[in-house]
Amino acid sequence: MAAWPEGIGRDLLGTVDSTNAEALRQAAAGRRAPGWILARAQSGGRGRRGRAWSSPEGNFFATYLGFPEGGPQMAALRSYAAALALRDALVEVTGRAPLFSLKWPNDVLLSGRKLAGILLEHTAEAGGALAVGIGVNLRHAPTAGALEPGALLPATLTEAVTPAPTPEAFLDALAPAFDRWDRQLATYGFAPLRTAWLDNAARLGEVITAKLPDRAITGIFESIDADGSLVLNTEAGRVTLAAAELHFATEGRV
């Protein structure tokens, strides 16, 4: 296992409302040092679009607080650094690389089911703070009844390795991996991350549906572009989407 990255803090907390919320509070209070905030449990965990994130003790809830240069666009690309780092950490603790794939824009799958999610929150205040929140179902998964219609079925890491690592041990694998990809992004730009992400993308080359607030677009998942946007090849031509909810075929869904 790689050493903890130099200059990166590590805060281990009990129960918080949300590690992202805690990270942004610390930034608003004057913190300017990058670091990880890990909680034993969350009372108000959240995912994308304000959805609740199930947060029982034993799962992984952590946020990387950083202050990257480059503005909101570069900050948004950290989701790809986080996804690649998550996959690296999962492979490290299980030794089972073929099980894990990446779902655009911010999920990691185990055998086609949702194992982990990423939530980025960026603010121009507080030194341009970026909170990269990560949740992983190490031991527990939400019940099917708690999921939205059409959502991917959940998975837990215990399906790939028993016992699953503790949250602290998983952070020991994740933090160096994130540091590597984050440095690549800062040094070389998005191109190497784009290539690596596409090498591990779920359903690349297959028909998927991208749902927007006012419509749904079905097409072949062709690629992601130089800005990280989704590229679909549809009957009406190529479509590029900066944000959407992806839905796959019925297999692995509720």
XYZ file of C-alpha atoms in Angstrom:
254
model
C 0.000 0.000 0.000
C 1.328 3.448 -0.908
C 2.258 5.913 1.826
C -0.123 8.623 2.923
C 0.360 11.643 0.619
C 2.620 14.350 1.973
C 0.923 17.556 3.029
C -2.586 16.065 3.070
C -4.484 16.184 6.350
C -6.574 13.397 7.881
C -9.521 14.088 10.207
C -11.369 11.134 11.746
C -14.772 12.089 13.152
C -17.703 10.371 14.812
C -21.162 11.166 13.436
C -21.627 14.292 11.328
C -24.513 15.513 9.234
C -22.451 15.239 6.050
C -18.713 15.121 5.457
C -19.145 17.529 2.541
C -21.007 19.959 4.762
C -18.314 19.626 7.416
C -15.556 20.240 4.863
C -17.231 23.403 3.563
C -17.832 24.625 7.121
C -14.140 24.203 7.860
C -13.250 26.113 4.688
C -15.684 28.902 5.591
C -14.061 29.069 9.045
C -10.664 29.697 7.464
C -9.140 26.305 6.774
C -6.882 26.395 3.715
C -4.945 23.144 4.103
C -6.079 20.224 1.909
C -7.127 17.030 3.613
C -9.548 14.167 4.067
C -12.460 14.158 6.502
C -13.743 10.684 7.395
C -16.868 10.107 9.488
C -18.007 6.977 11.274
C -21.619 7.737 10.262
C -23.690 10.535 8.725
C -27.050 11.808 9.929
C -27.790 13.746 6.747
C -25.734 12.194 3.969
C -26.667 13.316 0.490
C -25.992 12.392 -3.101
C -26.455 14.220 -6.390
C -29.520 16.417 -6.916
C -30.156 16.539 -3.165
C -30.964 12.846 -2.844
C -30.489 11.210 0.548
C -27.474 8.910 0.874
C -27.895 5.927 3.204
C -25.174 6.254 5.840
C -25.060 3.344 8.320
C -21.969 2.836 10.437
C -19.512 0.453 8.783
C -19.744 2.035 5.340
C -17.326 4.626 3.997
C -18.150 8.357 4.145
C -15.321 10.770 3.428
C -14.649 14.092 1.764
C -11.481 15.481 0.289
C -11.260 19.220 0.885
C -9.033 20.965 -1.632
C -8.414 24.403 -3.083
C -7.535 23.696 -6.727
C -6.632 26.285 -9.300
C -8.431 26.575 -12.607
C -11.940 27.569 -11.596
C -15.174 25.559 -11.667
C -14.411 23.649 -14.888
C -11.140 22.206 -13.591
C -12.772 21.575 -10.224
C -15.506 19.529 -11.925
C -12.895 17.277 -13.571
C -11.840 16.127 -10.101
C -14.835 13.792 -10.253
C -12.864 11.756 -12.800
C -9.784 11.764 -10.568
C -11.993 10.566 -7.720
C -13.626 7.818 -9.812
C -10.281 6.501 -11.041
C -8.842 6.647 -7.543
C -11.858 4.800 -6.166
C -11.424 2.030 -8.702
C -7.694 1.781 -7.938
C -8.408 1.539 -4.207
C -11.110 -1.094 -4.730
C -8.778 -3.180 -6.882
C -6.045 -2.832 -4.268
C -8.193 -4.078 -1.390
C -9.839 -6.894 -3.367
C -7.383 -7.904 -6.095
C -10.365 -8.314 -8.447
C -10.019 -5.665 -11.146
C -12.561 -7.113 -13.633
C -15.426 -6.570 -11.180
C -15.259 -2.770 -11.167
C -16.411 -0.278 -13.782
C -17.178 3.442 -13.927
C -20.637 4.856 -14.650
C -20.816 8.390 -16.013
C -20.717 10.811 -14.404
C -19.955 9.835 -10.833
C -20.574 6.197 -9.817
C -18.466 3.095 -9.407
C -20.095 -0.262 -10.110
C -19.391 -3.761 -8.851
C -20.581 -6.385 -11.339
C -22.900 -3.780 -12.869
C -24.501 -2.676 -9.594
C -23.893 0.565 -7.719
C -21.177 0.331 -5.102
C -19.997 3.918 -4.679
C -20.931 7.478 -5.517
C -19.157 10.824 -5.741
C -20.546 14.288 -4.977
C -18.585 17.441 -5.832
C -19.421 20.806 -4.307
C -17.413 23.881 -5.257
C -17.656 27.404 -3.931
C -15.999 30.563 -5.172
C -15.887 31.775 -1.571
C -13.716 30.253 1.159
C -10.636 30.257 -1.023
C -12.306 28.420 -3.881
C -12.940 25.342 -1.741
C -13.793 22.057 -3.426
C -15.423 19.223 -1.483
C -15.098 15.802 -3.136
C -17.498 13.576 -1.208
C -17.248 9.808 -1.578
C -19.556 7.122 -0.250
C -18.869 3.391 -0.549
C -21.110 0.503 0.515
C -18.416 -1.428 2.329
C -20.767 -3.595 4.397
C -24.317 -2.311 3.954
C -26.515 -1.360 1.001
C -29.895 0.371 0.854
C -32.897 -1.866 0.354
C -34.562 -2.014 -3.054
C -37.587 -0.263 -1.557
C -35.481 2.767 -0.711
C -34.341 3.253 -4.311
C -35.926 5.379 -7.005
C -37.627 3.579 -9.908
C -35.083 2.766 -12.590
C -32.106 3.012 -10.243
C -29.323 0.475 -10.404
C -29.458 -2.204 -7.761
C -26.894 -1.642 -5.002
C -23.881 -3.789 -4.152
C -21.615 -4.086 -1.126
C -17.888 -4.689 -1.107
C -18.399 -7.835 0.965
C -19.468 -9.456 -2.311
C -15.899 -9.046 -3.561
C -13.838 -9.489 -0.392
C -14.583 -10.771 3.114
C -14.162 -9.142 5.483
C -14.458 -5.770 3.838
C -11.821 -3.260 4.953
C -12.616 -0.787 7.675
C -13.347 2.762 6.565
C -9.959 3.827 7.938
C -8.140 1.116 5.982
C -10.027 1.971 2.816
C -9.049 5.630 3.195
C -5.415 4.510 3.453
C -5.771 3.019 -0.040
C -7.904 5.817 -1.500
C -5.938 8.892 -0.424
C -2.669 8.002 -2.236
C -4.615 6.954 -5.337
C -6.525 10.233 -5.425
C -3.297 12.170 -4.924
C -1.752 10.425 -7.959
C -4.673 11.163 -10.271
C -5.112 14.693 -8.951
C -1.459 15.430 -9.669
C -1.814 13.977 -13.162
C -4.762 16.256 -13.819
C -2.899 19.304 -12.532
C 0.263 18.459 -14.488
C -0.958 16.984 -17.776
C -4.563 18.091 -18.026
C -7.619 15.919 -18.543
C -6.368 13.808 -21.483
C -4.708 10.964 -19.497
C -7.660 10.762 -17.123
C -10.099 10.675 -20.027
C -8.224 7.749 -21.587
C -8.052 5.819 -18.313
C -11.703 6.506 -17.519
C -12.875 5.292 -20.930
C -10.802 2.125 -20.508
C -12.992 1.287 -17.502
C -16.333 2.803 -18.557
C -19.548 0.860 -18.008
C -21.671 0.241 -21.155
C -19.298 2.026 -23.537
C -20.435 1.259 -27.092
C -23.875 0.140 -25.901
C -27.323 1.723 -26.103
C -28.163 3.775 -23.033
C -30.693 6.456 -22.111
C -29.752 9.872 -20.770
C -32.555 11.506 -18.810
C -32.807 15.283 -18.566
C -35.443 17.288 -16.670
C -37.543 17.756 -19.808
C -36.710 14.762 -22.029
C -34.877 11.490 -22.455
C -32.295 10.777 -25.162
C -31.422 7.241 -26.221
C -28.309 6.418 -28.201
C -25.024 4.572 -28.286
C -22.582 5.631 -25.579
C -19.766 6.720 -27.868
C -17.332 8.557 -25.581
C -16.729 11.468 -23.248
C -15.247 14.615 -24.771
C -12.302 16.782 -23.732
C -14.476 18.536 -21.146
C -15.855 15.323 -19.644
C -19.260 15.632 -21.311
C -21.139 12.545 -22.447
C -21.189 11.846 -26.192
C -24.139 9.850 -27.564
C -24.652 8.688 -31.131
C -28.408 8.927 -31.707
C -30.706 8.511 -34.694
C -30.723 12.305 -34.972
C -26.930 12.528 -34.888
C -24.260 13.008 -32.266
C -25.395 14.604 -28.991
C -23.125 15.995 -26.268
C -24.452 16.350 -22.724
C -22.710 18.090 -19.832
C -25.154 16.639 -17.291
C -27.780 13.893 -17.280
C -28.954 10.812 -15.437
C -27.915 7.617 -17.224
C -30.228 4.642 -17.365
C -29.165 1.257 -18.628
C -31.224 -1.706 -19.804
C -33.505 -3.383 -17.280
C -30.832 -5.832 -16.070
C -29.533 -4.813 -12.653
C -32.271 -2.236 -12.055
C -35.282 -1.900 -9.793
